[in-house]
Amino acid sequence: MEFHTDFKPLTVQPQEIEEKSFEIITEELGEHSFTADQYPVVQRVIHASADFELGRSLVFHPRAIEAGVAAIRAGKILVADVQMVQVGISKPRIEQFGGDVKVYISDPDVIEEAKRLNTTRAIISIRKAIQEAEGGIFAIGNAPTALLELIRLIKEGVAKPGLIVGVPVGFVSAAESKEELAKLDVPFITNIGRKGGSPVAVAAVNALSIMAARKE
Amino acid sequence: MEFHTDFKPLTVQPQEIEEKSFEIITEELGEHSFTADQYPVVQRVIHASADFELGRSLVFHPRAIEAGVAAIRAGKILVADVQMVQVGISKPRIEQFGGDVKVYISDPDVIEEAKRLNTTRAIISIRKAIQEAEGGIFAIGNAPTALLELIRLIKEGVAKPGLIVGVPVGFVSAAESKEELAKLDVPFITNIGRKGGSPVAVAAVNALSIMAARKE
């Protein structure tokens, strides 16, 4: 492979860009009521969205950070609702603890079962996930139906996730699904309103895995 | 695989959710100055972000839609800056015209060259892409450095993309890179400001491929 290197490249270091971005975020965010443990998640979500309103809309269960860090350190499975979330999550920090990042939505048995029941693949993928990823982190950035199904299975006593990162985006059921999540007394990270999405779920998980890799 | 089907599933159809969402978007967006051809892109970007401000910030080169549809129909390669963009793009509609969705940022030769030149992998991946994807669509949702490099290579006369979907998100160089893009007389879709991201790039490309598959 021959590259065009006959002109001066832009010399930019990704690490420097991130540090500079984090400085700007802290400065522009100003006062907030997040704890020191929660703040790295907020910061990384704003970094991924350039949206302070979205950052400020985050809501944390009191045990969320502790539970997320513990799940990662225990090598629990991380379940992504869609492939965009799966590929965005930094794998090495999950794998160093023996964990893995899985997505079930395109599994042949999930597709078949969704057709049979005339429902969404997202819902069926959650049913599969709760069996394979007990105590794991569920990162839901897209499908409100997946989050609603997970909430229902928790209420039924069938699902016992370590942490739910529930930040689906959208106009139909997204905000409502997050309101339901925020009522549960299980570790969750969510946000108020329609906004959210894959980069938000990814940013939250990556912030947690950085904490897991650092903290004592 | 045995699923928990001993309780009534939520019955939600993805197609209905999308249609309902599009109705809400059209209603809430109200007046705008986008053309009928541009509107499906705007609509899908708002659908993916739940952010009307972001949707309204979109800027189109006059030939953008026509050029994007033509590139997809001609089976040109679609270059994604990162894997999150690659996996989000709906493949069947690209592949039906003989096209493919590629991402070069994790290629071993790109990583090696970036180290050697002490620059970002994003920059080097663009240098590789312009050789393999002439006339293709460049979908940049994350890396401003990739977009700046592409702009530079266009000015040098080295790169000749069919369409640039340049919507990187962030606090360092993202807004500036998009301002530079908007000055070029080449087909582009971009937006004003810091916001953007993988889902925005994906939404724009998917809107174009739907048009390519439909239009005469």
GROMACS .gro file of C-alpha atoms in nm:
model
  432
    1MET     CA    1   0.000   0.000   0.000
    2GLU     CA    2   0.144   0.332  -0.108
    3PHE     CA    3   0.023   0.644   0.069
    4HIS     CA    4   0.028   1.004  -0.040
    5THR     CA    5   0.296   1.127   0.194
    6ASP     CA    6   0.451   1.383  -0.036
    7PHE     CA    7   0.300   1.666   0.165
    8LYS     CA    8   0.320   1.763   0.526
    9PRO     CA    9   0.067   1.578   0.739
   10LEU     CA   10  -0.148   1.752   0.996
   11THR     CA   11   0.012   1.658   1.324
   12VAL     CA   12  -0.262   1.607   1.578
   13GLN     CA   13  -0.249   1.370   1.869
   14PRO     CA   14  -0.579   1.201   1.962
   15GLN     CA   15  -0.483   1.212   2.330
   16GLU     CA   16  -0.432   1.588   2.315
   17ILE     CA   17  -0.765   1.639   2.138
   18GLU     CA   18  -0.945   1.445   2.409
   19GLU     CA   19  -0.776   1.631   2.693
   20LYS     CA   20  -0.850   1.968   2.535
   21SER     CA   21  -1.213   1.864   2.479
   22PHE     CA   22  -1.253   1.759   2.841
   23GLU     CA   23  -1.118   2.094   2.957
   24ILE     CA   24  -1.369   2.280   2.740
   25ILE     CA   25  -1.653   2.062   2.869
   26THR     CA   26  -1.568   2.119   3.235
   27GLU     CA   27  -1.539   2.491   3.176
   28GLU     CA   28  -1.862   2.530   2.979
   29LEU     CA   29  -2.069   2.292   3.190
   30GLY     CA   30  -2.004   2.499   3.499
   31GLU     CA   31  -2.203   2.410   3.809
   32HIS     CA   32  -2.378   2.075   3.828
   33SER     CA   33  -2.496   1.832   4.091
   34PHE     CA   34  -2.327   1.512   3.971
   35THR     CA   35  -2.096   1.331   4.211
   36ALA     CA   36  -1.724   1.293   4.146
   37ASP     CA   37  -1.785   0.931   4.049
   38GLN     CA   38  -2.065   1.018   3.808
   39TYR     CA   39  -1.889   1.310   3.644
   40PRO     CA   40  -1.657   1.108   3.414
   41VAL     CA   41  -1.969   0.950   3.258
   42VAL     CA   42  -2.133   1.290   3.211
   43GLN     CA   43  -1.815   1.433   3.062
   44ARG     CA   44  -1.773   1.149   2.816
   45VAL     CA   45  -2.139   1.165   2.709
   46ILE     CA   46  -2.104   1.537   2.638
   47HIS     CA   47  -1.778   1.464   2.455
   48ALA     CA   48  -1.957   1.213   2.231
   49SER     CA   49  -2.260   1.432   2.160
   50ALA     CA   50  -2.139   1.792   2.197
   51ASP     CA   51  -2.471   1.833   2.375
   52PHE     CA   52  -2.469   1.984   2.724
   53GLU     CA   53  -2.846   1.952   2.751
   54LEU     CA   54  -2.810   1.578   2.695
   55GLY     CA   55  -2.528   1.559   2.950
   56ARG     CA   56  -2.734   1.745   3.209
   57SER     CA   57  -3.030   1.514   3.146
   58LEU     CA   58  -2.842   1.209   3.276
   59VAL     CA   59  -2.983   1.036   3.583
   60PHE     CA   60  -2.792   0.790   3.798
   61HIS     CA   61  -2.915   0.530   4.043
   62PRO     CA   62  -2.712   0.581   4.363
   63ARG     CA   63  -2.529   0.247   4.315
   64ALA     CA   64  -2.484   0.282   3.935
   65ILE     CA   65  -2.114   0.361   3.913
   66GLU     CA   66  -2.011   0.116   4.185
   67ALA     CA   67  -2.222  -0.160   4.027
   68GLY     CA   68  -2.094  -0.092   3.675
   69VAL     CA   69  -1.730  -0.093   3.781
   70ALA     CA   70  -1.786  -0.412   3.983
   71ALA     CA   71  -1.954  -0.589   3.690
   72ILE     CA   72  -1.669  -0.502   3.455
   73ARG     CA   73  -1.408  -0.612   3.709
   74ALA     CA   74  -1.594  -0.939   3.767
   75GLY     CA   75  -1.570  -1.009   3.393
   76LYS     CA   76  -1.947  -1.003   3.344
   77ILE     CA   77  -2.086  -0.997   2.991
   78LEU     CA   78  -2.172  -0.661   2.844
   79VAL     CA   79  -2.487  -0.677   2.630
   80ALA     CA   80  -2.534  -0.417   2.356
   81ASP     CA   81  -2.877  -0.372   2.199
   82VAL     CA   82  -2.734  -0.304   1.852
   83GLN     CA   83  -2.408  -0.354   1.668
   84MET     CA   84  -2.330   0.020   1.665
   85VAL     CA   85  -2.309   0.008   2.044
   86GLN     CA   86  -2.107  -0.314   2.038
   87VAL     CA   87  -1.835  -0.186   1.805
   88GLY     CA   88  -1.807   0.148   1.986
   89ILE     CA   89  -1.724  -0.006   2.320
   90SER     CA   90  -1.352  -0.027   2.387
   91LYS     CA   91  -1.287  -0.401   2.404
   92PRO     CA   92  -0.940  -0.428   2.565
   93ARG     CA   93  -1.053  -0.281   2.896
   94ILE     CA   94  -1.350  -0.521   2.910
   95GLU     CA   95  -1.147  -0.823   2.805
   96GLN     CA   96  -0.865  -0.760   3.052
   97PHE     CA   97  -1.110  -0.863   3.324
   98GLY     CA   98  -1.234  -1.164   3.128
   99GLY     CA   99  -1.549  -0.995   3.000
  100ASP     CA  100  -1.696  -0.980   2.653
  101VAL     CA  101  -1.926  -0.751   2.454
  102LYS     CA  102  -2.220  -0.929   2.295
  103VAL     CA  103  -2.513  -0.837   2.074
  104TYR     CA  104  -2.795  -1.083   2.010
  105ILE     CA  105  -3.023  -0.888   1.777
  106SER     CA  106  -2.899  -1.051   1.457
  107ASP     CA  107  -2.878  -1.407   1.589
  108PRO     CA  108  -3.075  -1.647   1.365
  109ASP     CA  109  -3.276  -1.786   1.659
  110VAL     CA  110  -3.370  -1.433   1.767
  111ILE     CA  111  -3.485  -1.337   1.417
  112GLU     CA  112  -3.690  -1.656   1.387
  113GLU     CA  113  -3.853  -1.618   1.728
  114ALA     CA  114  -3.940  -1.251   1.662
  115LYS     CA  115  -4.114  -1.349   1.337
  116ARG     CA  116  -4.300  -1.631   1.509
  117LEU     CA  117  -4.428  -1.402   1.785
  118ASN     CA  118  -4.479  -1.103   1.552
  119THR     CA  119  -4.272  -0.875   1.774
  120THR     CA  120  -3.940  -0.689   1.756
  121ARG     CA  121  -3.601  -0.860   1.739
  122ALA     CA  122  -3.493  -0.617   2.011
  123ILE     CA  123  -3.741  -0.769   2.255
  124ILE     CA  124  -3.643  -1.126   2.178
  125SER     CA  125  -3.272  -1.040   2.196
  126ILE     CA  126  -3.324  -0.921   2.553
  127ARG     CA  127  -3.493  -1.248   2.644
  128LYS     CA  128  -3.193  -1.434   2.512
  129ALA     CA  129  -2.950  -1.195   2.682
  130ILE     CA  130  -3.093  -1.230   3.032
  131GLN     CA  131  -3.018  -1.601   3.018
  132GLU     CA  132  -2.662  -1.563   2.892
  133ALA     CA  133  -2.557  -1.246   3.072
  134GLU     CA  134  -2.685  -1.262   3.430
  135GLY     CA  135  -2.527  -0.985   3.635
  136GLY     CA  136  -2.396  -0.818   3.323
  137ILE     CA  137  -2.426  -0.463   3.194
  138PHE     CA  138  -2.709  -0.401   2.948
  139ALA     CA  139  -2.625  -0.107   2.720
  140ILE     CA  140  -2.936   0.000   2.530
  141GLY     CA  141  -2.887   0.298   2.300
  142ASN     CA  142  -3.153   0.243   2.038
  143ALA     CA  143  -3.448   0.022   2.107
  144PRO     CA  144  -3.706   0.142   2.361
  145THR     CA  145  -3.882  -0.193   2.317
  146ALA     CA  146  -3.567  -0.369   2.440
  147LEU     CA  147  -3.551  -0.147   2.747
  148LEU     CA  148  -3.923  -0.190   2.820
  149GLU     CA  149  -3.887  -0.567   2.791
  150LEU     CA  150  -3.586  -0.567   3.023
  151ILE     CA  151  -3.778  -0.360   3.280
  152ARG     CA  152  -4.067  -0.605   3.259
  153LEU     CA  153  -3.839  -0.904   3.308
  154ILE     CA  154  -3.679  -0.736   3.609
  155LYS     CA  155  -4.021  -0.677   3.761
  156GLU     CA  156  -4.108  -1.043   3.694
  157GLY     CA  157  -3.795  -1.137   3.885
  158VAL     CA  158  -3.652  -1.312   3.579
  159ALA     CA  159  -3.376  -1.064   3.490
  160LYS     CA  160  -3.102  -0.956   3.729
  161PRO     CA  161  -2.866  -0.723   3.543
  162GLY     CA  162  -2.564  -0.574   3.718
  163LEU     CA  163  -2.624  -0.236   3.558
  164ILE     CA  164  -2.861  -0.100   3.294
  165VAL     CA  165  -2.734   0.178   3.071
  166GLY     CA  166  -3.070   0.267   2.922
  167VAL     CA  167  -3.047   0.561   2.685
  168PRO     CA  168  -3.261   0.485   2.379
  169VAL     CA  169  -3.325   0.774   2.144
  170GLY     CA  170  -3.646   0.850   1.963
  171PHE     CA  171  -3.998   0.978   1.937
  172VAL     CA  172  -4.200   0.670   2.020
  173SER     CA  173  -4.161   0.519   2.370
  174ALA     CA  174  -3.799   0.628   2.425
  175ALA     CA  175  -3.867   0.893   2.689
  176GLU     CA  176  -4.138   0.677   2.846
  177SER     CA  177  -3.912   0.371   2.868
  178LYS     CA  178  -3.648   0.576   3.048
  179GLU     CA  179  -3.902   0.713   3.295
  180GLU     CA  180  -3.999   0.355   3.377
  181LEU     CA  181  -3.634   0.260   3.422
  182ALA     CA  182  -3.573   0.549   3.661
  183LYS     CA  183  -3.847   0.415   3.891
  184LEU     CA  184  -3.666   0.088   3.953
  185ASP     CA  185  -3.439   0.026   4.248
  186VAL     CA  186  -3.172  -0.145   4.040
  187PRO     CA  187  -2.846   0.012   3.927
  188PHE     CA  188  -2.914   0.221   3.615
  189ILE     CA  189  -2.779   0.511   3.414
  190THR     CA  190  -3.042   0.684   3.201
  191ASN     CA  191  -3.152   1.028   3.089
  192ILE     CA  192  -3.467   1.233   3.074
  193GLY     CA  193  -3.628   1.298   2.736
  194ARG     CA  194  -3.611   1.180   2.378
  195LYS     CA  195  -3.240   1.218   2.322
  196GLY     CA  196  -2.986   0.942   2.368
  197GLY     CA  197  -2.843   0.693   2.120
  198SER     CA  198  -2.556   0.458   2.052
  199PRO     CA  199  -2.276   0.709   2.121
  200VAL     CA  200  -2.432   0.791   2.459
  201ALA     CA  201  -2.447   0.425   2.560
  202VAL     CA  202  -2.091   0.373   2.434
  203ALA     CA  203  -1.959   0.680   2.615
  204ALA     CA  204  -2.111   0.571   2.946
  205VAL     CA  205  -1.972   0.219   2.922
  206ASN     CA  206  -1.628   0.340   2.816
  207ALA     CA  207  -1.618   0.585   3.108
  208LEU     CA  208  -1.699   0.296   3.344
  209SER     CA  209  -1.436   0.067   3.198
  210ILE     CA  210  -1.173   0.340   3.234
  211MET     CA  211  -1.273   0.369   3.601
  212ALA     CA  212  -1.262  -0.010   3.639
  213ALA     CA  213  -0.913  -0.023   3.494
  214ARG     CA  214  -0.789   0.264   3.713
  215LYS     CA  215  -0.955   0.238   4.050
  216GLU     CA  216  -0.824   0.034   4.339
  217MET     CA  217  -3.220  -2.184   2.262
  218GLU     CA  218  -3.521  -2.161   2.489
  219PHE     CA  219  -3.688  -1.823   2.534
  220HIS     CA  220  -3.905  -1.692   2.812
  221THR     CA  221  -4.232  -1.687   2.625
  222ASP     CA  222  -4.458  -1.771   2.914
  223PHE     CA  223  -4.587  -1.414   2.925
  224LYS     CA  224  -4.749  -1.191   2.671
  225PRO     CA  225  -4.498  -1.011   2.453
  226LEU     CA  226  -4.521  -0.642   2.376
  227THR     CA  227  -4.645  -0.630   2.020
  228VAL     CA  228  -4.474  -0.343   1.845
  229GLN     CA  229  -4.390  -0.327   1.478
  230PRO     CA  230  -4.065  -0.149   1.388
  231GLN     CA  231  -4.224  -0.017   1.067
  232GLU     CA  232  -4.511   0.141   1.263
  233ILE     CA  233  -4.269   0.301   1.509
  234GLU     CA  234  -4.073   0.459   1.226
  235GLU     CA  235  -4.383   0.588   1.048
  236LYS     CA  236  -4.523   0.736   1.368
  237SER     CA  237  -4.185   0.897   1.443
  238PHE     CA  238  -4.169   1.054   1.097
  239GLU     CA  239  -4.516   1.200   1.144
  240ILE     CA  240  -4.418   1.357   1.476
  241ILE     CA  241  -4.099   1.499   1.321
  242THR     CA  242  -4.281   1.660   1.029
  243GLU     CA  243  -4.539   1.807   1.263
  244GLU     CA  244  -4.294   1.945   1.519
  245LEU     CA  245  -4.036   2.068   1.269
  246GLY     CA  246  -4.292   2.293   1.105
  247GLU     CA  247  -4.158   2.540   0.849
  248HIS     CA  248  -3.815   2.489   0.699
  249SER     CA  249  -3.627   2.575   0.384
  250PHE     CA  250  -3.504   2.231   0.280
  251THR     CA  251  -3.599   2.103  -0.065
  252ALA     CA  252  -3.820   1.799  -0.115
  253ASP     CA  253  -3.509   1.599  -0.206
  254GLN     CA  254  -3.317   1.710   0.102
  255TYR     CA  255  -3.600   1.660   0.347
  256PRO     CA  256  -3.574   1.279   0.380
  257VAL     CA  257  -3.214   1.326   0.500
  258VAL     CA  258  -3.318   1.593   0.751
  259GLN     CA  259  -3.604   1.377   0.873
  260ARG     CA  260  -3.387   1.071   0.923
  261VAL     CA  261  -3.116   1.272   1.102
  262ILE     CA  262  -3.376   1.408   1.346
  263HIS     CA  263  -3.515   1.056   1.386
  264ALA     CA  264  -3.168   0.929   1.482
  265SER     CA  265  -3.088   1.214   1.721
  266ALA     CA  266  -3.423   1.342   1.849
  267ASP     CA  267  -3.258   1.678   1.799
  268PHE     CA  268  -3.440   1.935   1.585
  269GLU     CA  269  -3.160   2.188   1.632
  270LEU     CA  270  -2.921   1.938   1.478
  271GLY     CA  271  -3.163   1.867   1.194
  272ARG     CA  272  -3.204   2.237   1.122
  273SER     CA  273  -2.826   2.284   1.122
  274LEU     CA  274  -2.782   2.060   0.816
  275VAL     CA  275  -2.634   2.223   0.506
  276PHE     CA  276  -2.649   2.074   0.158
  277HIS     CA  277  -2.442   2.144  -0.149
  278PRO     CA  278  -2.691   2.198  -0.435
  279ARG     CA  279  -2.583   1.874  -0.607
  280ALA     CA  280  -2.552   1.668  -0.286
  281ILE     CA  281  -2.862   1.448  -0.311
  282GLU     CA  282  -2.829   1.389  -0.685
  283ALA     CA  283  -2.458   1.303  -0.648
  284GLY     CA  284  -2.515   1.072  -0.351
  285VAL     CA  285  -2.793   0.882  -0.521
  286ALA     CA  286  -2.585   0.854  -0.840
  287ALA     CA  287  -2.280   0.723  -0.650
  288ILE     CA  288  -2.487   0.455  -0.475
  289ARG     CA  289  -2.652   0.352  -0.803
  290ALA     CA  290  -2.314   0.334  -0.975
  291GLY     CA  291  -2.201   0.087  -0.707
  292LYS     CA  292  -1.928   0.320  -0.578
  293ILE     CA  293  -1.757   0.236  -0.251
  294LEU     CA  294  -1.889   0.395   0.063
  295VAL     CA  295  -1.609   0.490   0.303
  296ALA     CA  296  -1.690   0.520   0.674
  297ASP     CA  297  -1.444   0.695   0.905
  298VAL     CA  298  -1.512   0.457   1.194
  299GLN     CA  299  -1.666   0.116   1.248
  300MET     CA  300  -1.972   0.260   1.424
  301VAL     CA  301  -2.064   0.432   1.098
  302GLN     CA  302  -1.987   0.123   0.893
  303VAL     CA  303  -2.212  -0.111   1.090
  304GLY     CA  304  -2.497   0.140   1.107
  305ILE     CA  305  -2.528   0.173   0.731
  306SER     CA  306  -2.791  -0.054   0.581
  307LYS     CA  307  -2.585  -0.290   0.358
  308PRO     CA  308  -2.847  -0.454   0.134
  309ARG     CA  309  -2.943  -0.129  -0.040
  310ILE     CA  310  -2.575  -0.050  -0.106
  311GLU     CA  311  -2.490  -0.401  -0.219
  312GLN     CA  312  -2.786  -0.431  -0.456
  313PHE     CA  313  -2.606  -0.181  -0.681
  314GLY     CA  314  -2.270  -0.359  -0.644
  315GLY     CA  315  -2.137  -0.120  -0.380
  316ASP     CA  316  -1.966  -0.194  -0.050
  317VAL     CA  317  -1.914  -0.017   0.285
  318LYS     CA  318  -1.552   0.006   0.392
  319VAL     CA  319  -1.359   0.139   0.687
  320TYR     CA  320  -0.982   0.166   0.680
  321ILE     CA  321  -0.900   0.304   1.025
  322SER     CA  322  -0.805  -0.031   1.180
  323ASP     CA  323  -0.609  -0.167   0.882
  324PRO     CA  324  -0.259  -0.277   0.990
  325ASP     CA  325  -0.089  -0.064   0.722
  326VAL     CA  326  -0.287   0.243   0.833
  327ILE     CA  327  -0.193   0.191   1.198
  328GLU     CA  328   0.173   0.144   1.107
  329GLU     CA  329   0.186   0.450   0.883
  330ALA     CA  330   0.014   0.669   1.145
  331LYS     CA  331   0.274   0.566   1.404
  332ARG     CA  332   0.559   0.631   1.161
  333LEU     CA  333   0.432   0.981   1.078
  334ASN     CA  334   0.317   1.054   1.434
  335THR     CA  335  -0.032   1.149   1.319
  336THR     CA  336  -0.386   1.015   1.353
  337ARG     CA  337  -0.504   0.688   1.204
  338ALA     CA  338  -0.805   0.885   1.078
  339ILE     CA  339  -0.581   1.096   0.854
  340ILE     CA  340  -0.393   0.799   0.712
  341SER     CA  341  -0.715   0.605   0.658
  342ILE     CA  342  -0.840   0.887   0.433
  343ARG     CA  343  -0.519   0.873   0.231
  344LYS     CA  344  -0.577   0.505   0.176
  345ALA     CA  345  -0.946   0.555   0.101
  346ILE     CA  346  -0.899   0.812  -0.175
  347GLN     CA  347  -0.700   0.556  -0.370
  348GLU     CA  348  -0.948   0.273  -0.328
  349ALA     CA  349  -1.275   0.463  -0.338
  350GLU     CA  350  -1.257   0.725  -0.613
  351GLY     CA  351  -1.599   0.869  -0.677
  352GLY     CA  352  -1.734   0.710  -0.362
  353ILE     CA  353  -1.924   0.853  -0.068
  354PHE     CA  354  -1.711   0.950   0.232
  355ALA     CA  355  -1.918   0.932   0.553
  356ILE     CA  356  -1.729   1.103   0.835
  357GLY     CA  357  -1.912   1.109   1.167
  358ASN     CA  358  -1.631   1.126   1.417
  359ALA     CA  359  -1.290   1.243   1.314
  360PRO     CA  360  -1.246   1.610   1.224
  361THR     CA  361  -0.887   1.529   1.128
  362ALA     CA  362  -1.016   1.286   0.866
  363LEU     CA  363  -1.246   1.551   0.722
  364LEU     CA  364  -0.972   1.817   0.723
  365GLU     CA  365  -0.737   1.578   0.546
  366LEU     CA  366  -1.000   1.494   0.285
  367ILE     CA  367  -1.063   1.865   0.223
  368ARG     CA  368  -0.690   1.918   0.182
  369LEU     CA  369  -0.659   1.630  -0.064
  370ILE     CA  370  -0.952   1.766  -0.266
  371LYS     CA  371  -0.785   2.108  -0.283
  372GLU     CA  372  -0.462   1.938  -0.395
  373GLY     CA  373  -0.662   1.772  -0.672
  374VAL     CA  374  -0.574   1.427  -0.541
  375ALA     CA  375  -0.916   1.326  -0.403
  376LYS     CA  376  -1.235   1.322  -0.608
  377PRO     CA  377  -1.516   1.191  -0.389
  378GLY     CA  378  -1.868   1.155  -0.526
  379LEU     CA  379  -2.019   1.294  -0.207
  380ILE     CA  380  -1.887   1.391   0.134
  381VAL     CA  381  -2.113   1.337   0.433
  382GLY     CA  382  -1.903   1.536   0.678
  383VAL     CA  383  -2.066   1.554   1.020
  384PRO     CA  384  -1.794   1.500   1.283
  385VAL     CA  385  -1.892   1.578   1.641
  386GLY     CA  386  -1.678   1.742   1.902
  387PHE     CA  387  -1.510   2.035   2.068
  388VAL     CA  388  -1.178   2.051   1.888
  389SER     CA  389  -1.185   2.124   1.512
  390ALA     CA  390  -1.523   1.963   1.441
  391ALA     CA  391  -1.715   2.286   1.372
  392GLU     CA  392  -1.414   2.435   1.192
  393SER     CA  393  -1.370   2.132   0.967
  394LYS     CA  394  -1.735   2.154   0.864
  395GLU     CA  395  -1.706   2.525   0.788
  396GLU     CA  396  -1.414   2.441   0.557
  397LEU     CA  397  -1.616   2.168   0.388
  398ALA     CA  398  -1.908   2.404   0.326
  399LYS     CA  399  -1.676   2.636   0.129
  400LEU     CA  400  -1.596   2.370  -0.131
  401ASP     CA  401  -1.779   2.337  -0.458
  402VAL     CA  402  -1.804   1.960  -0.436
  403PRO     CA  403  -2.114   1.765  -0.334
  404PHE     CA  404  -2.137   1.763   0.045
  405ILE     CA  405  -2.384   1.720   0.329
  406THR     CA  406  -2.268   1.879   0.652
  407ASN     CA  407  -2.398   2.078   0.948
  408ILE     CA  408  -2.313   2.392   1.138
  409GLY     CA  409  -2.167   2.362   1.486
  410ARG     CA  410  -2.018   2.105   1.718
  411LYS     CA  411  -2.291   1.846   1.700
  412GLY     CA  412  -2.293   1.551   1.463
  413GLY     CA  413  -2.168   1.196   1.508
  414SER     CA  414  -2.195   0.843   1.377
  415PRO     CA  415  -2.577   0.822   1.388
  416VAL     CA  416  -2.601   1.144   1.184
  417ALA     CA  417  -2.366   1.012   0.915
  418VAL     CA  418  -2.551   0.680   0.913
  419ALA     CA  419  -2.893   0.847   0.891
  420ALA     CA  420  -2.787   1.061   0.595
  421VAL     CA  421  -2.642   0.767   0.403
  422ASN     CA  422  -2.941   0.544   0.475
  423ALA     CA  423  -3.178   0.818   0.356
  424LEU     CA  424  -2.980   0.842   0.031
  425SER     CA  425  -2.976   0.468  -0.026
  426ILE     CA  426  -3.353   0.453   0.025
  427MET     CA  427  -3.385   0.725  -0.240
  428ALA     CA  428  -3.145   0.538  -0.469
  429ALA     CA  429  -3.349   0.221  -0.435
  430ARG     CA  430  -3.679   0.402  -0.498
  431LYS     CA  431  -3.619   0.674  -0.753
  432GLU     CA  432  -3.638   0.630  -1.124
   0.00000   0.00000   0.00000
